[in-house]
Amino acid sequence: MTTPRILVLATGGTIAGQAGDAMRADYRPGQIGIETYLEQASVLGIAAEFTGRQIANIGSEDIDASIWSRLHAEIDLAMRDDSVDAVIVTHGTDTAEETAFLLDLTLPSTKPVVLVGAMRPADAVGYDGMRNFANAARVAGDAEAPGRGVLVVMGDRVHSARDVRKAETRATEAFRGFPRESVAIVTPSRLDWFGAPWRVDDTASLRFLPLPEVPILAIYAGMSAAAASRQLSDDPAGIVVSGVGEGNMPDPVRQVLVQHARRGALVVRASRTDQGLVDPVPDDLEDGFVAARALGPPKARVLTALLVANGISDPAKAQRYFDER
Ligand code: DAS
């Protein structure tokens, strides 16, 4: 096996963060540049050739459309560049699931794209970033990695972009997947896939286009129609409902959303619960709603915004994208 040539696109995050004191809890993300980072990684003996490119150096809570656009353009180019075998994106963990899913939906799956972060800064006791990075390189360089869409490597687990979410604020094993908990276990010395690649096509599902504002409407006990109307007063083209239980909401709120759907908004019912399926119900047909299926509100929002950007606001057509696995 030839040594994999991996392009590392750095955006910042805790993996590049520093506290200034190994015992401190607080730290600043995005302090270490990718050249310095790769120098530090070079002593590990990872079997790969890295080329680093700094896209941004921020906490991922500040990720925005311009950084997403640059990331997508660089990876799209890398997909056609014979001198690049795989791409690693170093990223904050707070919004890793949204970035990974957005890229997963808008890129072909011909070459591995692996997103990696850390829960502790580089100078903390128990820094997890170098292990996660070494694991990410093992996944990115693996012959069986293509055809699985964008992957997220954290805490010795490999997650698919569609399944993954950050489920804990601080633990190093902070990421979970649903419905697939993870698609592989990885350590710096070993990688075990739990199944075959599932995206054997190499086309992207949707075009990467400027995304409209799509709010998430958080449902709570006793929510009023007026509260819902206030939050939707600018008539967004897409709305994700973070509903109670299986995507439910008080009837007065539902009526507000029916009006928005009737005016052409793409309205998607997701659930505020930790995980689980939200399936279509007969009322959805009449109300013009879409069911988010396995996607929680943050990733349902990414897909809804992309669908609207691609001119897909018909509920029946949109439902097919939420039904995909
Ligand atoms: N600093 C937060 C972020 O950039 C957390 C992290 O990186 O883990 O998302």
CSV table of C-alpha atoms and ligand atoms in Angstrom, one decimal:
chain,number,residue,atom,x,y,z
A,1,MET,CA,0.0,0.0,0.0
A,2,THR,CA,1.5,3.4,-1.0
A,3,THR,CA,1.7,6.1,1.6
A,4,PRO,CA,-1.6,8.0,1.5
A,5,ARG,CA,-1.3,11.7,0.6
A,6,ILE,CA,-3.8,13.5,2.9
A,7,LEU,CA,-4.8,17.1,2.5
A,8,VAL,CA,-5.6,18.6,6.0
A,9,LEU,CA,-7.9,21.5,6.0
A,10,ALA,CA,-7.8,23.3,9.4
A,11,THR,CA,-10.7,25.4,10.7
A,12,GLY,CA,-9.7,25.7,14.4
A,13,GLY,CA,-11.5,24.3,17.4
A,14,THR,CA,-10.3,22.7,20.6
A,15,ILE,CA,-8.1,20.3,18.7
A,16,ALA,CA,-6.0,23.5,17.9
A,17,GLY,CA,-6.8,25.1,21.3
A,18,GLN,CA,-4.6,26.1,24.2
A,19,ALA,CA,-5.3,26.8,27.9
A,20,GLY,CA,-1.9,28.1,28.8
A,21,ASP,CA,-1.9,25.9,31.9
A,22,ALA,CA,-2.4,22.1,31.8
A,23,MET,CA,-4.7,22.1,34.8
A,24,ARG,CA,-7.1,24.9,33.7
A,25,ALA,CA,-10.6,24.1,32.5
A,26,ASP,CA,-11.0,27.1,30.2
A,27,TYR,CA,-9.0,27.5,27.0
A,28,ARG,CA,-9.0,29.4,23.7
A,29,PRO,CA,-9.9,27.3,20.6
A,30,GLY,CA,-8.0,27.9,17.3
A,31,GLN,CA,-4.6,28.9,18.7
A,32,ILE,CA,-2.3,26.5,16.9
A,33,GLY,CA,-1.7,26.9,13.1
A,34,ILE,CA,-1.9,23.8,10.9
A,35,GLU,CA,1.8,23.9,10.0
A,36,THR,CA,2.8,23.8,13.7
A,37,TYR,CA,0.2,21.1,14.3
A,38,LEU,CA,1.5,18.9,11.6
A,39,GLU,CA,5.1,19.4,12.9
A,40,GLN,CA,3.9,18.2,16.3
A,41,ALA,CA,2.1,15.2,14.7
A,42,SER,CA,5.2,14.3,12.6
A,43,VAL,CA,6.9,12.7,15.7
A,44,LEU,CA,4.0,10.1,16.0
A,45,GLY,CA,5.1,8.2,12.9
A,46,ILE,CA,1.7,8.2,11.2
A,47,ALA,CA,2.0,6.4,7.9
A,48,ALA,CA,0.8,9.3,5.7
A,49,GLU,CA,2.0,12.4,3.8
A,50,PHE,CA,0.2,15.5,5.0
A,51,THR,CA,-0.3,18.8,3.3
A,52,GLY,CA,-1.9,21.5,5.5
A,53,ARG,CA,-4.1,24.4,4.5
A,54,GLN,CA,-5.5,26.9,7.1
A,55,ILE,CA,-9.1,27.7,6.1
A,56,ALA,CA,-10.0,29.4,9.4
A,57,ASN,CA,-8.8,29.3,13.1
A,58,ILE,CA,-12.0,29.7,15.1
A,59,GLY,CA,-14.3,28.1,17.7
A,60,SER,CA,-16.8,26.1,15.6
A,61,GLU,CA,-19.6,28.0,17.3
A,62,ASP,CA,-18.5,30.8,14.9
A,63,ILE,CA,-18.5,28.6,11.8
A,64,ASP,CA,-20.3,30.5,9.0
A,65,ALA,CA,-21.4,30.3,5.3
A,66,SER,CA,-18.1,31.8,4.0
A,67,ILE,CA,-16.0,29.1,5.8
A,68,TRP,CA,-18.4,26.4,4.7
A,69,SER,CA,-18.1,27.7,1.1
A,70,ARG,CA,-14.3,27.6,1.2
A,71,LEU,CA,-14.2,24.2,2.8
A,72,HIS,CA,-16.6,22.8,0.1
A,73,ALA,CA,-14.6,24.4,-2.8
A,74,GLU,CA,-11.3,23.0,-1.5
A,75,ILE,CA,-12.6,19.5,-1.0
A,76,ASP,CA,-14.4,19.5,-4.4
A,77,LEU,CA,-11.1,20.4,-6.0
A,78,ALA,CA,-9.3,17.7,-4.0
A,79,MET,CA,-11.8,15.1,-5.2
A,80,ARG,CA,-10.4,15.8,-8.7
A,81,ASP,CA,-6.8,16.2,-7.8
A,82,ASP,CA,-4.8,13.0,-8.5
A,83,SER,CA,-2.1,14.2,-6.0
A,84,VAL,CA,-4.6,13.9,-3.1
A,85,ASP,CA,-5.9,10.5,-1.8
A,86,ALA,CA,-8.0,11.8,1.1
A,87,VAL,CA,-9.0,14.9,3.0
A,88,ILE,CA,-9.0,15.5,6.8
A,89,VAL,CA,-10.9,18.5,8.2
A,90,THR,CA,-9.8,19.6,11.7
A,91,HIS,CA,-12.8,21.3,13.3
A,92,GLY,CA,-14.5,22.3,16.6
A,93,THR,CA,-16.8,19.7,18.0
A,94,ASP,CA,-19.8,22.1,18.8
A,95,THR,CA,-21.0,22.2,15.2
A,96,ALA,CA,-19.0,19.3,13.7
A,97,GLU,CA,-22.3,17.4,12.9
A,98,GLU,CA,-23.7,20.3,10.8
A,99,THR,CA,-20.5,20.8,8.8
A,100,ALA,CA,-20.0,17.1,8.2
A,101,PHE,CA,-23.6,16.6,7.1
A,102,LEU,CA,-23.6,19.7,4.8
A,103,LEU,CA,-20.4,18.3,3.1
A,104,ASP,CA,-21.8,14.8,3.0
A,105,LEU,CA,-24.9,16.0,1.1
A,106,THR,CA,-23.0,18.1,-1.4
A,107,LEU,CA,-19.9,16.1,-2.3
A,108,PRO,CA,-19.2,12.9,-4.1
A,109,SER,CA,-18.0,10.0,-2.1
A,110,THR,CA,-15.1,8.9,-4.3
A,111,LYS,CA,-12.4,9.9,-1.8
A,112,PRO,CA,-12.5,9.7,2.0
A,113,VAL,CA,-13.4,13.0,3.8
A,114,VAL,CA,-12.8,12.7,7.6
A,115,LEU,CA,-13.7,15.4,10.1
A,116,VAL,CA,-11.9,15.3,13.4
A,117,GLY,CA,-11.8,17.4,16.6
A,118,ALA,CA,-10.9,17.2,20.3
A,119,MET,CA,-12.7,17.6,23.6
A,120,ARG,CA,-9.5,18.9,25.4
A,121,PRO,CA,-7.1,21.6,24.3
A,122,ALA,CA,-3.6,20.7,23.1
A,123,ASP,CA,-1.8,21.6,26.4
A,124,ALA,CA,-4.3,20.0,28.7
A,125,VAL,CA,-3.7,16.9,30.8
A,126,GLY,CA,-5.2,14.1,28.8
A,127,TYR,CA,-5.3,15.9,25.4
A,128,ASP,CA,-7.3,13.7,23.1
A,129,GLY,CA,-6.6,15.5,19.8
A,130,MET,CA,-3.4,13.8,18.7
A,131,ARG,CA,-5.0,10.4,19.2
A,132,ASN,CA,-8.1,11.5,17.3
A,133,PHE,CA,-5.9,12.9,14.6
A,134,ALA,CA,-3.9,9.7,14.3
A,135,ASN,CA,-7.2,7.7,14.2
A,136,ALA,CA,-8.5,10.1,11.5
A,137,ALA,CA,-5.4,9.5,9.4
A,138,ARG,CA,-5.8,5.7,9.7
A,139,VAL,CA,-9.4,6.0,8.5
A,140,ALA,CA,-8.6,8.5,5.7
A,141,GLY,CA,-5.8,6.3,4.4
A,142,ASP,CA,-7.8,3.0,4.5
A,143,ALA,CA,-8.7,1.3,1.2
A,144,GLU,CA,-12.3,0.6,2.5
A,145,ALA,CA,-13.0,4.2,3.5
A,146,PRO,CA,-14.4,5.6,0.1
A,147,GLY,CA,-18.1,5.2,-0.5
A,148,ARG,CA,-19.1,6.0,3.0
A,149,GLY,CA,-19.7,9.8,2.7
A,150,VAL,CA,-18.2,12.2,5.1
A,151,LEU,CA,-17.0,10.5,8.3
A,152,VAL,CA,-16.5,11.9,11.8
A,153,VAL,CA,-13.7,10.4,14.0
A,154,MET,CA,-13.9,11.0,17.7
A,155,GLY,CA,-13.1,8.9,20.8
A,156,ASP,CA,-11.9,5.8,18.9
A,157,ARG,CA,-15.2,5.6,17.0
A,158,VAL,CA,-16.0,6.4,13.3
A,159,HIS,CA,-19.4,7.9,12.7
A,160,SER,CA,-21.2,8.6,9.5
A,161,ALA,CA,-22.1,12.3,9.0
A,162,ARG,CA,-25.8,11.4,8.7
A,163,ASP,CA,-25.9,9.6,12.0
A,164,VAL,CA,-23.5,11.6,14.2
A,165,ARG,CA,-24.3,14.1,16.9
A,166,LYS,CA,-22.4,15.6,19.9
A,167,ALA,CA,-24.2,14.2,22.9
A,168,GLU,CA,-22.1,15.4,25.8
A,169,THR,CA,-20.6,18.7,26.7
A,170,ARG,CA,-17.2,17.6,28.1
A,171,ALA,CA,-16.5,13.8,27.9
A,172,THR,CA,-13.9,12.6,25.4
A,173,GLU,CA,-16.4,10.1,24.1
A,174,ALA,CA,-18.9,12.9,23.5
A,175,PHE,CA,-20.2,11.7,20.1
A,176,ARG,CA,-23.1,9.2,19.4
A,177,GLY,CA,-24.7,8.0,16.3
A,178,PHE,CA,-28.4,7.2,15.4
A,179,PRO,CA,-29.6,4.9,14.0
A,180,ARG,CA,-26.1,3.5,13.6
A,181,GLU,CA,-24.2,4.1,16.8
A,182,SER,CA,-20.9,4.1,14.7
A,183,VAL,CA,-19.7,2.5,11.5
A,184,ALA,CA,-16.2,1.4,12.8
A,185,ILE,CA,-13.9,1.3,15.8
A,186,VAL,CA,-10.4,2.8,15.3
A,187,THR,CA,-7.2,3.2,17.2
A,188,PRO,CA,-3.8,4.5,16.0
A,189,SER,CA,-2.9,0.8,15.2
A,190,ARG,CA,-6.2,-0.8,14.1
A,191,LEU,CA,-9.4,-0.1,12.2
A,192,ASP,CA,-12.4,-2.4,12.1
A,193,TRP,CA,-15.4,-1.5,9.9
A,194,PHE,CA,-18.8,-2.8,10.8
A,195,GLY,CA,-20.1,-3.2,7.3
A,196,ALA,CA,-19.5,-2.4,3.6
A,197,PRO,CA,-19.5,1.1,2.0
A,198,TRP,CA,-23.1,2.2,1.3
A,199,ARG,CA,-22.7,5.1,-1.1
A,200,VAL,CA,-21.3,3.3,-4.1
A,201,ASP,CA,-22.5,6.1,-6.4
A,202,ASP,CA,-20.1,9.0,-6.6
A,203,THR,CA,-22.6,11.9,-7.1
A,204,ALA,CA,-23.6,14.4,-4.5
A,205,SER,CA,-27.3,14.4,-3.4
A,206,LEU,CA,-27.6,18.2,-3.7
A,207,ARG,CA,-25.8,21.2,-5.1
A,208,PHE,CA,-23.8,23.4,-2.7
A,209,LEU,CA,-25.6,26.8,-2.9
A,210,PRO,CA,-26.0,29.8,-0.6
A,211,LEU,CA,-28.3,28.7,2.2
A,212,PRO,CA,-31.5,30.5,3.2
A,213,GLU,CA,-32.2,31.3,6.9
A,214,VAL,CA,-34.1,28.3,8.3
A,215,PRO,CA,-35.1,28.7,12.0
A,216,ILE,CA,-35.6,25.8,14.5
A,217,LEU,CA,-38.8,26.4,16.4
A,218,ALA,CA,-38.3,24.9,19.8
A,219,ILE,CA,-41.6,23.5,21.1
A,220,TYR,CA,-42.4,23.5,24.9
A,221,ALA,CA,-45.3,22.7,27.1
A,222,GLY,CA,-47.9,25.4,26.9
A,223,MET,CA,-46.4,27.2,23.8
A,224,SER,CA,-48.8,29.7,22.3
A,225,ALA,CA,-49.6,30.5,18.7
A,226,ALA,CA,-48.5,34.1,19.3
A,227,ALA,CA,-45.1,32.8,20.5
A,228,ALA,CA,-44.7,30.8,17.3
A,229,SER,CA,-45.9,33.6,15.1
A,230,ARG,CA,-43.4,36.0,16.6
A,231,GLN,CA,-40.5,33.7,15.9
A,232,LEU,CA,-41.6,33.2,12.3
A,233,SER,CA,-42.6,36.8,11.6
A,234,ASP,CA,-40.1,37.1,8.7
A,235,ASP,CA,-41.8,34.3,6.8
A,236,PRO,CA,-38.8,31.9,6.4
A,237,ALA,CA,-38.8,29.7,3.3
A,238,GLY,CA,-38.0,26.7,5.5
A,239,ILE,CA,-38.9,25.9,9.2
A,240,VAL,CA,-37.7,23.0,11.3
A,241,VAL,CA,-39.9,22.2,14.3
A,242,SER,CA,-38.0,20.8,17.3
A,243,GLY,CA,-41.2,19.0,18.5
A,244,VAL,CA,-42.0,17.2,21.7
A,245,GLY,CA,-42.1,13.4,21.5
A,246,GLU,CA,-42.4,12.3,17.9
A,247,GLY,CA,-42.3,15.8,16.5
A,248,ASN,CA,-45.6,17.0,18.2
A,249,MET,CA,-46.7,20.5,19.1
A,250,PRO,CA,-49.8,22.3,20.6
A,251,ASP,CA,-52.6,22.5,18.0
A,252,PRO,CA,-52.6,26.3,17.9
A,253,VAL,CA,-48.9,26.2,17.0
A,254,ARG,CA,-49.6,23.6,14.3
A,255,GLN,CA,-52.2,25.9,12.8
A,256,VAL,CA,-49.6,28.7,12.6
A,257,LEU,CA,-47.3,26.3,10.8
A,258,VAL,CA,-50.0,25.1,8.4
A,259,GLN,CA,-50.4,28.7,7.3
A,260,HIS,CA,-46.7,29.0,6.6
A,261,ALA,CA,-46.7,25.7,4.7
A,262,ARG,CA,-49.7,26.9,2.7
A,263,ARG,CA,-47.6,30.0,1.8
A,264,GLY,CA,-44.9,27.7,0.4
A,265,ALA,CA,-42.6,27.2,3.4
A,266,LEU,CA,-41.0,23.8,3.7
A,267,VAL,CA,-42.0,22.7,7.2
A,268,VAL,CA,-40.2,19.8,8.8
A,269,ARG,CA,-41.2,18.0,12.0
A,270,ALA,CA,-38.2,16.8,14.0
A,271,SER,CA,-38.0,15.8,17.7
A,272,ARG,CA,-36.4,17.5,20.7
A,273,THR,CA,-35.8,14.1,22.3
A,274,ASP,CA,-32.2,12.8,22.3
A,275,GLN,CA,-32.8,10.4,19.4
A,276,GLY,CA,-35.5,8.3,17.6
A,277,LEU,CA,-37.5,8.3,14.4
A,278,VAL,CA,-40.1,10.9,13.5
A,279,ASP,CA,-42.3,9.2,10.8
A,280,PRO,CA,-44.9,10.7,8.5
A,281,VAL,CA,-48.5,10.7,9.9
A,282,PRO,CA,-51.7,11.2,7.9
A,283,ASP,CA,-52.2,14.8,9.0
A,284,ASP,CA,-48.8,15.7,7.5
A,285,LEU,CA,-50.3,15.1,4.0
A,286,GLU,CA,-53.1,17.6,4.6
A,287,ASP,CA,-50.9,20.0,6.6
A,288,GLY,CA,-48.0,19.9,4.0
A,289,PHE,CA,-45.5,18.9,6.6
A,290,VAL,CA,-42.4,16.7,6.2
A,291,ALA,CA,-41.2,14.2,8.8
A,292,ALA,CA,-37.4,14.3,9.7
A,293,ARG,CA,-37.2,10.5,10.2
A,294,ALA,CA,-33.8,9.9,11.9
A,295,LEU,CA,-32.4,13.4,11.7
A,296,GLY,CA,-32.4,15.6,14.8
A,297,PRO,CA,-33.2,19.3,14.6
A,298,PRO,CA,-29.7,20.6,13.8
A,299,LYS,CA,-29.1,18.2,10.8
A,300,ALA,CA,-32.8,18.5,9.7
A,301,ARG,CA,-32.1,22.2,9.5
A,302,VAL,CA,-29.0,21.7,7.2
A,303,LEU,CA,-31.0,19.4,4.9
A,304,THR,CA,-34.1,21.7,4.8
A,305,ALA,CA,-31.9,24.8,4.0
A,306,LEU,CA,-30.1,22.9,1.2
A,307,LEU,CA,-33.5,21.6,-0.2
A,308,VAL,CA,-34.9,25.1,-0.3
A,309,ALA,CA,-31.6,26.4,-1.9
A,310,ASN,CA,-32.0,23.7,-4.6
A,311,GLY,CA,-35.6,24.7,-5.3
A,312,ILE,CA,-37.1,21.6,-3.6
A,313,SER,CA,-40.0,22.8,-1.4
A,314,ASP,CA,-42.6,20.3,-2.4
A,315,PRO,CA,-43.2,18.2,0.7
A,316,ALA,CA,-43.5,14.9,-1.1
A,317,LYS,CA,-40.2,15.5,-3.0
A,318,ALA,CA,-38.5,16.8,0.2
A,319,GLN,CA,-39.7,13.7,2.2
A,320,ARG,CA,-37.6,11.5,-0.1
A,321,TYR,CA,-34.4,13.2,1.0
A,322,PHE,CA,-35.3,12.7,4.7
A,323,ASP,CA,-36.1,9.0,4.0
A,324,GLU,CA,-32.6,8.4,2.6
A,325,ARG,CA,-30.1,6.4,4.7
B,1,DAS,N1,-14.3,25.1,21.1
B,1,DAS,C1,-15.5,24.4,20.7
B,1,DAS,C2,-15.6,24.3,19.2
B,1,DAS,O1,-14.7,24.9,18.5
B,1,DAS,C3,-15.5,23.0,21.2
B,1,DAS,C4,-14.5,22.1,20.5
B,1,DAS,O2,-13.8,22.5,19.7
B,1,DAS,O3,-14.4,21.0,21.0
B,1,DAS,O4,-16.5,23.7,18.7
